[in-house]
Amino acid sequence: MSDVPAVKAALKSQAVETPSWAYGNSGTRFKVFAQPGVPRTPQEKLDDAAQVHAATGVAPTVALHIPWDRVEDYGALAKYAEERGLKLGAINSNVFQDDDYKLGSVTHPDPAVRRKALGHLLECVDIMDATGSRDLKLWFSDGTNYPGQDDIAARQDRLAEALSAVYERLGEDQRMLLEYKFFEPAFYTTDVPDWGTAYAHCLKLGPKAQVCVDTGHHAPGTNIEFIVALLLREKKLGAFDFNSRFYADDDLMVGAADPFQLFRIMYEVVRGGGLTSGVAFMLDQCHNIEPKIPAIIRSVMNVQEATAKALLVDRDALATAQREGDVLGANAVLMDAYNTDVRPLLAEVREELGIAPDPMGAYRASGWAERIVAERVGGEQAGWGA
């Protein structure tokens, strides 16, 4: 049986980073849906993030996206976060929302465009220096739509050159996280389409370059937990972008589409030492039709529940069944843990952390939702546009 005090200790130490953009307006490819009370500034996004941390106890950092969260003084923004019990987390670059990047950013055939993109990535490292952030997260929409449009191998050379320049700029305690996505918006070739491509570039760069696994960025039927297990084994798993998908990169609440998959992923994280090896557990979600702060709270809770179940797996019994070739017995050990109702355990963990056992109820009772609707009137709401 699992050691319940040890399970509780692991759950108390877990941290889930929330993304600044999840607090802003978002929508489909056709329409962004505005909601009352949405933040207008990075500071108001941090105010909302503080409510998530207060309700869950395990969301102490907030990822920024540049230029969506650009401010004049990043040190002051970091202090603003600290005053609210938060820290600034990963800095996310943006080399996909500029007309110059129509044919690519760091892999563009025009050296001038490549220099512009690289300049932005280096600017993001400067911001990391000012905020105290550890991680720079890189996602590239670069690719081609038609055979012959560009030289596939040459684009990989250009990508490697840019990554190398950024890597050399990183500080001693900073990392780059290379994210992959197997399609969209490039439909013929994508320059970083899978974990193998990301891993190959990170392996060549060195220990400060690691792979970010976005749970929505895979073809149907992909065994994501295998990728997680392998990257952990190679010490190259740097972070998750947690979300759910039904068709493609839907960016729905993590655990909404397939909670069993999330459990399987978290079991490999636990088994591979990922809870204590510096892996960043980040959300990357867009809340289009549901209230944003409650959706983020629920997402954090879903990660906690999957983690709790993974920690409850009887590892000794599983190993015995595996050694003996007991296929059904081994599967039953996993299923017993997955079918455990961990909500009472997590309620105890929260009470021991000094917070309410029901995060959703605590948020509703706080009155924050009504307050921001009343106070955030006028100005321009934050959002990614469409």
Tab-separated table of C-alpha atoms in Angstrom:
chain	number	residue	atom	x	y	z
A	1	MET	CA	0.000	0.000	0.000
A	2	SER	CA	1.063	3.587	-0.571
A	3	ASP	CA	2.451	5.701	2.261
A	4	VAL	CA	-0.348	8.259	2.733
A	5	PRO	CA	1.819	10.847	4.567
A	6	ALA	CA	4.351	10.643	1.722
A	7	VAL	CA	1.565	11.028	-0.836
A	8	LYS	CA	0.294	14.088	0.999
A	9	ALA	CA	3.782	15.581	1.170
A	10	ALA	CA	4.228	15.115	-2.572
A	11	LEU	CA	0.875	16.741	-3.310
A	12	LYS	CA	1.692	19.707	-1.068
A	13	SER	CA	4.974	20.282	-2.884
A	14	GLN	CA	3.481	20.106	-6.371
A	15	ALA	CA	3.146	23.408	-8.225
A	16	VAL	CA	1.060	24.146	-11.315
A	17	GLU	CA	1.901	27.267	-13.309
A	18	THR	CA	-1.017	29.180	-14.781
A	19	PRO	CA	-0.762	31.112	-18.065
A	20	SER	CA	-1.466	34.829	-18.202
A	21	TRP	CA	-3.319	34.458	-21.503
A	22	ALA	CA	-5.891	32.083	-19.990
A	23	TYR	CA	-7.239	35.020	-17.970
A	24	GLY	CA	-7.836	37.097	-21.118
A	25	ASN	CA	-10.390	36.870	-23.882
A	26	SER	CA	-10.059	34.027	-26.356
A	27	GLY	CA	-12.202	32.047	-28.747
A	28	THR	CA	-12.178	30.020	-31.918
A	29	ARG	CA	-10.349	30.756	-35.145
A	30	PHE	CA	-13.427	32.709	-36.194
A	31	LYS	CA	-14.378	34.748	-33.168
A	32	VAL	CA	-13.025	35.883	-29.813
A	33	PHE	CA	-15.706	35.939	-27.133
A	34	ALA	CA	-15.482	38.756	-24.595
A	35	GLN	CA	-16.526	38.241	-20.987
A	36	PRO	CA	-17.254	40.867	-18.335
A	37	GLY	CA	-14.515	41.358	-15.763
A	38	VAL	CA	-11.669	40.175	-17.989
A	39	PRO	CA	-8.286	41.740	-17.105
A	40	ARG	CA	-7.108	44.764	-19.045
A	41	THR	CA	-3.484	44.740	-17.920
A	42	PRO	CA	-0.824	42.214	-16.905
A	43	GLN	CA	-1.288	43.417	-13.344
A	44	GLU	CA	-4.985	42.521	-13.380
A	45	LYS	CA	-4.087	39.098	-14.786
A	46	LEU	CA	-1.843	38.623	-11.757
A	47	ASP	CA	-4.671	39.711	-9.478
A	48	ASP	CA	-6.803	36.898	-10.934
A	49	ALA	CA	-3.947	34.415	-10.716
A	50	ALA	CA	-3.609	35.230	-7.029
A	51	GLN	CA	-7.222	34.116	-6.573
A	52	VAL	CA	-6.409	30.762	-8.198
A	53	HIS	CA	-3.433	30.296	-5.893
A	54	ALA	CA	-5.471	31.302	-2.846
A	55	ALA	CA	-8.135	28.741	-3.720
A	56	THR	CA	-5.822	25.848	-4.625
A	57	GLY	CA	-2.612	26.506	-2.693
A	58	VAL	CA	-0.492	25.059	-5.509
A	59	ALA	CA	-0.465	27.697	-8.290
A	60	PRO	CA	2.280	30.109	-7.205
A	61	THR	CA	3.705	31.090	-10.613
A	62	VAL	CA	2.315	32.759	-13.723
A	63	ALA	CA	3.704	32.407	-17.237
A	64	LEU	CA	3.969	35.576	-19.313
A	65	HIS	CA	3.598	35.941	-23.068
A	66	ILE	CA	5.526	38.627	-24.920
A	67	PRO	CA	4.300	40.953	-26.408
A	68	TRP	CA	0.846	40.237	-24.926
A	69	ASP	CA	2.198	41.032	-21.437
A	70	ARG	CA	4.688	43.736	-22.357
A	71	VAL	CA	5.270	46.400	-19.685
A	72	GLU	CA	7.809	49.167	-19.244
A	73	ASP	CA	9.291	47.793	-16.011
A	74	TYR	CA	9.471	44.008	-15.660
A	75	GLY	CA	11.188	44.246	-12.303
A	76	ALA	CA	8.214	46.212	-11.013
A	77	LEU	CA	5.855	43.590	-12.454
A	78	ALA	CA	7.795	40.877	-10.629
A	79	LYS	CA	7.464	42.876	-7.405
A	80	TYR	CA	3.727	43.293	-8.047
A	81	ALA	CA	3.438	39.524	-8.358
A	82	GLU	CA	5.473	38.957	-5.197
A	83	GLU	CA	3.182	41.271	-3.224
A	84	ARG	CA	0.326	38.941	-4.196
A	85	GLY	CA	2.117	35.769	-3.175
A	86	LEU	CA	3.164	34.912	-6.726
A	87	LYS	CA	6.257	34.687	-8.876
A	88	LEU	CA	6.643	35.171	-12.601
A	89	GLY	CA	7.261	31.920	-14.415
A	90	ALA	CA	8.126	30.995	-17.982
A	91	ILE	CA	8.504	33.711	-20.581
A	92	ASN	CA	6.741	32.718	-23.800
A	93	SER	CA	7.969	34.204	-27.054
A	94	ASN	CA	5.795	35.175	-30.002
A	95	VAL	CA	7.214	34.838	-33.509
A	96	PHE	CA	3.925	34.024	-35.206
A	97	GLN	CA	1.771	37.165	-35.067
A	98	ASP	CA	3.659	39.417	-37.456
A	99	ASP	CA	3.220	39.822	-41.198
A	100	ASP	CA	6.950	39.288	-41.660
A	101	TYR	CA	6.573	35.724	-40.365
A	102	LYS	CA	4.205	34.559	-43.103
A	103	LEU	CA	6.916	32.253	-44.500
A	104	GLY	CA	8.544	31.535	-41.147
A	105	SER	CA	10.466	33.294	-38.417
A	106	VAL	CA	13.829	31.790	-37.464
A	107	THR	CA	13.631	29.461	-40.481
A	108	HIS	CA	12.521	32.152	-42.953
A	109	PRO	CA	14.534	32.233	-46.205
A	110	ASP	CA	15.205	35.970	-45.722
A	111	PRO	CA	18.100	36.636	-43.314
A	112	ALA	CA	16.550	39.977	-42.290
A	113	VAL	CA	13.397	38.276	-41.043
A	114	ARG	CA	15.478	35.676	-39.214
A	115	ARG	CA	17.431	38.452	-37.476
A	116	LYS	CA	14.175	40.113	-36.436
A	117	ALA	CA	12.864	36.870	-34.944
A	118	LEU	CA	16.119	36.151	-33.150
A	119	GLY	CA	16.106	39.666	-31.741
A	120	HIS	CA	12.724	39.004	-30.172
A	121	LEU	CA	13.908	35.726	-28.629
A	122	LEU	CA	16.931	37.479	-27.136
A	123	GLU	CA	14.647	40.233	-25.850
A	124	CYS	CA	12.711	37.517	-24.017
A	125	VAL	CA	15.909	36.405	-22.285
A	126	ASP	CA	16.459	40.012	-21.211
A	127	ILE	CA	12.964	39.938	-19.721
A	128	MET	CA	13.835	36.712	-17.910
A	129	ASP	CA	16.789	38.490	-16.338
A	130	ALA	CA	14.485	41.252	-15.089
A	131	THR	CA	11.719	38.972	-13.792
A	132	GLY	CA	13.904	36.225	-12.331
A	133	SER	CA	12.251	33.675	-14.590
A	134	ARG	CA	13.933	30.318	-15.098
A	135	ASP	CA	12.374	29.209	-18.368
A	136	LEU	CA	12.118	30.532	-21.902
A	137	LYS	CA	9.429	28.672	-23.825
A	138	LEU	CA	9.786	28.513	-27.579
A	139	TRP	CA	7.085	27.490	-30.019
A	140	PHE	CA	7.481	28.079	-33.729
A	141	SER	CA	4.668	28.090	-36.266
A	142	ASP	CA	7.353	27.844	-38.959
A	143	GLY	CA	6.819	25.425	-41.798
A	144	THR	CA	5.650	25.154	-45.393
A	145	ASN	CA	2.336	24.502	-47.108
A	146	TYR	CA	3.533	23.098	-50.434
A	147	PRO	CA	6.193	20.686	-51.709
A	148	GLY	CA	9.158	22.615	-53.047
A	149	GLN	CA	8.212	25.806	-51.202
A	150	ASP	CA	11.528	25.789	-49.326
A	151	ASP	CA	14.486	23.548	-48.570
A	152	ILE	CA	13.494	21.271	-45.661
A	153	ALA	CA	17.056	20.571	-44.496
A	154	ALA	CA	18.125	24.203	-44.853
A	155	ARG	CA	15.271	25.250	-42.585
A	156	GLN	CA	16.572	22.875	-39.924
A	157	ASP	CA	20.008	24.495	-40.265
A	158	ARG	CA	18.466	27.934	-39.767
A	159	LEU	CA	16.511	26.699	-36.757
A	160	ALA	CA	19.640	25.205	-35.199
A	161	GLU	CA	21.547	28.448	-35.736
A	162	ALA	CA	18.885	30.508	-33.959
A	163	LEU	CA	18.513	28.061	-31.082
A	164	SER	CA	22.267	28.028	-30.596
A	165	ALA	CA	22.389	31.828	-30.385
A	166	VAL	CA	19.628	31.867	-27.776
A	167	TYR	CA	21.224	29.030	-25.833
A	168	GLU	CA	24.508	30.938	-25.591
A	169	ARG	CA	22.638	33.960	-24.226
A	170	LEU	CA	20.982	32.003	-21.394
A	171	GLY	CA	22.182	32.549	-17.857
A	172	GLU	CA	23.607	29.827	-15.662
A	173	ASP	CA	20.287	28.977	-14.028
A	174	GLN	CA	18.080	29.569	-17.061
A	175	ARG	CA	16.649	27.007	-19.486
A	176	MET	CA	15.039	26.945	-22.900
A	177	LEU	CA	12.010	24.729	-23.414
A	178	LEU	CA	11.421	23.692	-27.019
A	179	GLU	CA	7.791	22.910	-27.776
A	180	TYR	CA	6.627	20.863	-30.750
A	181	LYS	CA	3.391	20.635	-32.721
A	182	PHE	CA	2.817	18.172	-35.505
A	183	PHE	CA	0.767	20.489	-37.723
A	184	GLU	CA	-0.941	23.882	-37.854
A	185	PRO	CA	-0.542	26.357	-39.324
A	186	ALA	CA	1.988	24.699	-41.642
A	187	PHE	CA	0.280	21.854	-43.474
A	188	TYR	CA	3.031	20.265	-45.606
A	189	THR	CA	6.052	20.425	-43.311
A	190	THR	CA	6.313	21.810	-39.791
A	191	ASP	CA	9.827	22.668	-38.682
A	192	VAL	CA	9.391	21.315	-35.132
A	193	PRO	CA	6.647	18.713	-35.667
A	194	ASP	CA	7.360	16.128	-32.969
A	195	TRP	CA	9.215	15.238	-29.810
A	196	GLY	CA	12.043	13.609	-31.782
A	197	THR	CA	12.864	16.810	-33.642
A	198	ALA	CA	12.716	18.847	-30.444
A	199	TYR	CA	14.814	16.260	-28.615
A	200	ALA	CA	17.449	16.163	-31.366
A	201	HIS	CA	17.936	19.929	-31.245
A	202	CYS	CA	17.978	20.003	-27.432
A	203	LEU	CA	20.448	17.122	-27.255
A	204	LYS	CA	22.867	18.960	-29.516
A	205	LEU	CA	22.512	22.222	-27.601
A	206	GLY	CA	23.231	20.888	-24.116
A	207	PRO	CA	21.708	20.502	-20.629
A	208	LYS	CA	19.981	23.907	-20.534
A	209	ALA	CA	17.779	22.911	-23.492
A	210	GLN	CA	14.843	20.634	-22.741
A	211	VAL	CA	11.620	19.514	-24.387
A	212	CYS	CA	8.154	20.849	-23.552
A	213	VAL	CA	5.333	18.346	-24.053
A	214	ASP	CA	2.003	19.968	-24.903
A	215	THR	CA	-0.611	17.294	-24.330
A	216	GLY	CA	-2.726	18.610	-27.221
A	217	HIS	CA	0.057	18.519	-29.822
A	218	HIS	CA	-0.118	14.920	-30.984
A	219	ALA	CA	-1.747	12.833	-33.658
A	220	PRO	CA	-4.790	10.776	-32.596
A	221	GLY	CA	-3.782	7.618	-30.756
A	222	THR	CA	-0.286	8.830	-29.854
A	223	ASN	CA	0.985	7.253	-26.627
A	224	ILE	CA	1.988	10.446	-24.843
A	225	GLU	CA	3.028	8.642	-21.676
A	226	PHE	CA	5.666	6.741	-23.683
A	227	ILE	CA	7.133	10.067	-24.835
A	228	VAL	CA	7.104	11.293	-21.245
A	229	ALA	CA	8.806	8.141	-19.961
A	230	LEU	CA	11.525	8.311	-22.606
A	231	LEU	CA	12.251	12.016	-22.129
A	232	LEU	CA	12.417	11.561	-18.358
A	233	ARG	CA	14.799	8.645	-18.845
A	234	GLU	CA	17.016	10.869	-20.998
A	235	LYS	CA	16.685	13.811	-18.563
A	236	LYS	CA	15.277	15.957	-21.345
A	237	LEU	CA	11.712	16.555	-20.155
A	238	GLY	CA	11.599	20.179	-19.096
A	239	ALA	CA	7.905	21.010	-18.937
A	240	PHE	CA	4.317	20.218	-19.746
A	241	ASP	CA	1.731	22.427	-21.355
A	242	PHE	CA	-1.396	20.791	-19.954
A	243	ASN	CA	-4.669	20.925	-21.872
A	244	SER	CA	-7.194	18.595	-23.496
A	245	ARG	CA	-8.120	17.925	-27.103
A	246	PHE	CA	-10.879	16.175	-28.953
A	247	TYR	CA	-9.788	16.831	-32.539
A	248	ALA	CA	-6.577	18.843	-32.705
A	249	ASP	CA	-4.963	21.472	-30.490
A	250	ASP	CA	-8.223	22.351	-28.779
A	251	ASP	CA	-6.669	23.860	-25.622
A	252	LEU	CA	-9.553	22.682	-23.474
A	253	MET	CA	-9.320	22.135	-19.724
A	254	VAL	CA	-6.767	19.480	-18.859
A	255	GLY	CA	-8.385	16.163	-17.988
A	256	ALA	CA	-11.661	17.125	-19.668
A	257	ALA	CA	-11.346	14.919	-22.750
A	258	ASP	CA	-9.520	11.904	-21.328
A	259	PRO	CA	-8.812	11.922	-17.573
A	260	PHE	CA	-7.435	8.378	-17.828
A	261	GLN	CA	-4.753	9.591	-20.231
A	262	LEU	CA	-3.791	12.337	-17.776
A	263	PHE	CA	-3.500	9.702	-15.036
A	264	ARG	CA	-1.285	7.530	-17.238
A	265	ILE	CA	0.948	10.506	-18.001
A	266	MET	CA	1.224	11.456	-14.339
A	267	TYR	CA	2.040	7.887	-13.385
A	268	GLU	CA	5.053	7.987	-15.703
A	269	VAL	CA	6.000	11.343	-14.210
A	270	VAL	CA	5.873	9.882	-10.707
A	271	ARG	CA	7.643	6.678	-11.718
A	272	GLY	CA	10.373	8.612	-13.566
A	273	GLY	CA	11.047	11.081	-10.745
A	274	GLY	CA	9.473	13.997	-12.583
A	275	LEU	CA	7.823	15.448	-9.482
A	276	THR	CA	11.210	16.256	-7.990
A	277	SER	CA	13.438	16.817	-11.034
A	278	GLY	CA	12.498	20.368	-11.989
A	279	VAL	CA	9.826	19.557	-14.560
A	280	ALA	CA	7.493	22.553	-14.912
A	281	PHE	CA	3.802	21.687	-14.815
A	282	MET	CA	2.163	24.470	-16.776
A	283	LEU	CA	-1.325	24.995	-18.125
A	284	ASP	CA	-1.765	26.166	-21.715
A	285	GLN	CA	-5.476	26.635	-22.185
A	286	CYS	CA	-8.029	29.008	-23.649
A	287	HIS	CA	-11.332	29.359	-21.848
A	288	ASN	CA	-13.692	30.513	-24.546
A	289	ILE	CA	-17.213	29.842	-23.265
A	290	GLU	CA	-16.646	29.006	-19.604
A	291	PRO	CA	-15.783	31.509	-16.821
A	292	LYS	CA	-12.019	31.833	-16.814
A	293	ILE	CA	-10.929	31.786	-13.181
A	294	PRO	CA	-13.163	28.841	-12.179
A	295	ALA	CA	-11.964	26.951	-15.276
A	296	ILE	CA	-8.354	27.467	-14.268
A	297	ILE	CA	-9.086	26.396	-10.701
A	298	ARG	CA	-10.787	23.254	-12.012
A	299	SER	CA	-7.816	22.563	-14.271
A	300	VAL	CA	-5.397	22.772	-11.351
A	301	MET	CA	-7.665	20.413	-9.404
A	302	ASN	CA	-7.713	17.964	-12.313
A	303	VAL	CA	-3.915	17.857	-12.349
A	304	GLN	CA	-3.911	17.325	-8.588
A	305	GLU	CA	-6.415	14.468	-8.808
A	306	ALA	CA	-4.464	12.697	-11.559
A	307	THR	CA	-1.257	13.141	-9.563
A	308	ALA	CA	-2.839	11.813	-6.379
A	309	LYS	CA	-4.046	8.694	-8.174
A	310	ALA	CA	-0.618	8.193	-9.722
A	311	LEU	CA	0.997	8.457	-6.282
A	312	LEU	CA	-1.416	5.828	-4.928
A	313	VAL	CA	-0.294	3.152	-7.391
A	314	ASP	CA	1.056	0.194	-5.408
A	315	ARG	CA	4.469	0.144	-7.040
A	316	ASP	CA	5.595	-3.061	-5.271
A	317	ALA	CA	2.500	-4.981	-6.322
A	318	LEU	CA	2.836	-3.645	-9.860
A	319	ALA	CA	6.486	-4.693	-10.090
A	320	THR	CA	5.652	-8.168	-8.811
A	321	ALA	CA	2.888	-8.628	-11.369
A	322	GLN	CA	5.159	-7.372	-14.134
A	323	ARG	CA	7.969	-9.763	-13.166
A	324	GLU	CA	5.570	-12.672	-13.067
A	325	GLY	CA	4.028	-11.801	-16.419
A	326	ASP	CA	0.638	-11.307	-14.780
A	327	VAL	CA	-0.886	-9.081	-17.445
A	328	LEU	CA	-4.303	-8.695	-15.869
A	329	GLY	CA	-2.898	-8.354	-12.384
A	330	ALA	CA	-0.575	-5.556	-13.429
A	331	ASN	CA	-3.367	-3.728	-15.202
A	332	ALA	CA	-5.598	-4.156	-12.153
A	333	VAL	CA	-3.028	-2.420	-9.928
A	334	LEU	CA	-3.143	0.647	-12.151
A	335	MET	CA	-6.925	0.535	-12.426
A	336	ASP	CA	-7.346	0.247	-8.657
A	337	ALA	CA	-5.420	3.477	-8.219
A	338	TYR	CA	-7.247	5.221	-11.052
A	339	ASN	CA	-10.646	4.254	-9.661
A	340	THR	CA	-9.826	5.574	-6.193
A	341	ASP	CA	-11.822	8.638	-5.159
A	342	VAL	CA	-8.994	10.968	-4.143
A	343	ARG	CA	-11.182	13.985	-3.421
A	344	PRO	CA	-11.331	13.343	0.346
A	345	LEU	CA	-7.528	12.975	0.411
A	346	LEU	CA	-7.052	16.260	-1.442
A	347	ALA	CA	-9.534	17.973	0.879
A	348	GLU	CA	-7.349	16.874	3.800
A	349	VAL	CA	-4.231	18.141	2.012
A	350	ARG	CA	-5.810	21.548	1.480
A	351	GLU	CA	-6.941	21.825	5.083
A	352	GLU	CA	-3.412	20.960	6.202
A	353	LEU	CA	-2.175	23.755	3.909
A	354	GLY	CA	-4.539	26.119	5.704
A	355	ILE	CA	-6.974	26.662	2.825
A	356	ALA	CA	-10.573	25.670	2.190
A	357	PRO	CA	-11.097	22.007	1.254
A	358	ASP	CA	-13.323	22.971	-1.713
A	359	PRO	CA	-11.457	25.405	-4.031
A	360	MET	CA	-14.442	26.039	-6.294
A	361	GLY	CA	-16.699	26.795	-3.347
A	362	ALA	CA	-14.045	29.024	-1.794
A	363	TYR	CA	-13.754	31.063	-4.980
A	364	ARG	CA	-17.509	31.459	-5.292
A	365	ALA	CA	-17.701	32.605	-1.677
A	366	SER	CA	-14.892	35.139	-2.135
A	367	GLY	CA	-17.041	37.476	-4.208
A	368	TRP	CA	-14.136	38.085	-6.606
A	369	ALA	CA	-16.186	37.275	-9.713
A	370	GLU	CA	-18.770	39.910	-8.871
A	371	ARG	CA	-16.114	42.425	-7.849
A	372	ILE	CA	-14.165	42.325	-11.110
A	373	VAL	CA	-17.310	42.624	-13.208
A	374	ALA	CA	-18.229	45.768	-11.260
A	375	GLU	CA	-14.744	47.304	-11.205
A	376	ARG	CA	-13.242	46.439	-14.593
A	377	VAL	CA	-15.333	48.746	-16.700
A	378	GLY	CA	-13.820	50.620	-19.620
A	379	GLY	CA	-10.414	50.219	-21.185
A	380	GLU	CA	-9.348	47.442	-23.518
A	381	GLN	CA	-9.674	43.869	-22.330
A	382	ALA	CA	-6.690	41.560	-22.732
A	383	GLY	CA	-6.885	38.868	-25.386
A	384	TRP	CA	-5.021	37.345	-28.273
A	385	GLY	CA	-7.248	38.733	-31.020
A	386	ALA	CA	-8.715	37.026	-34.065
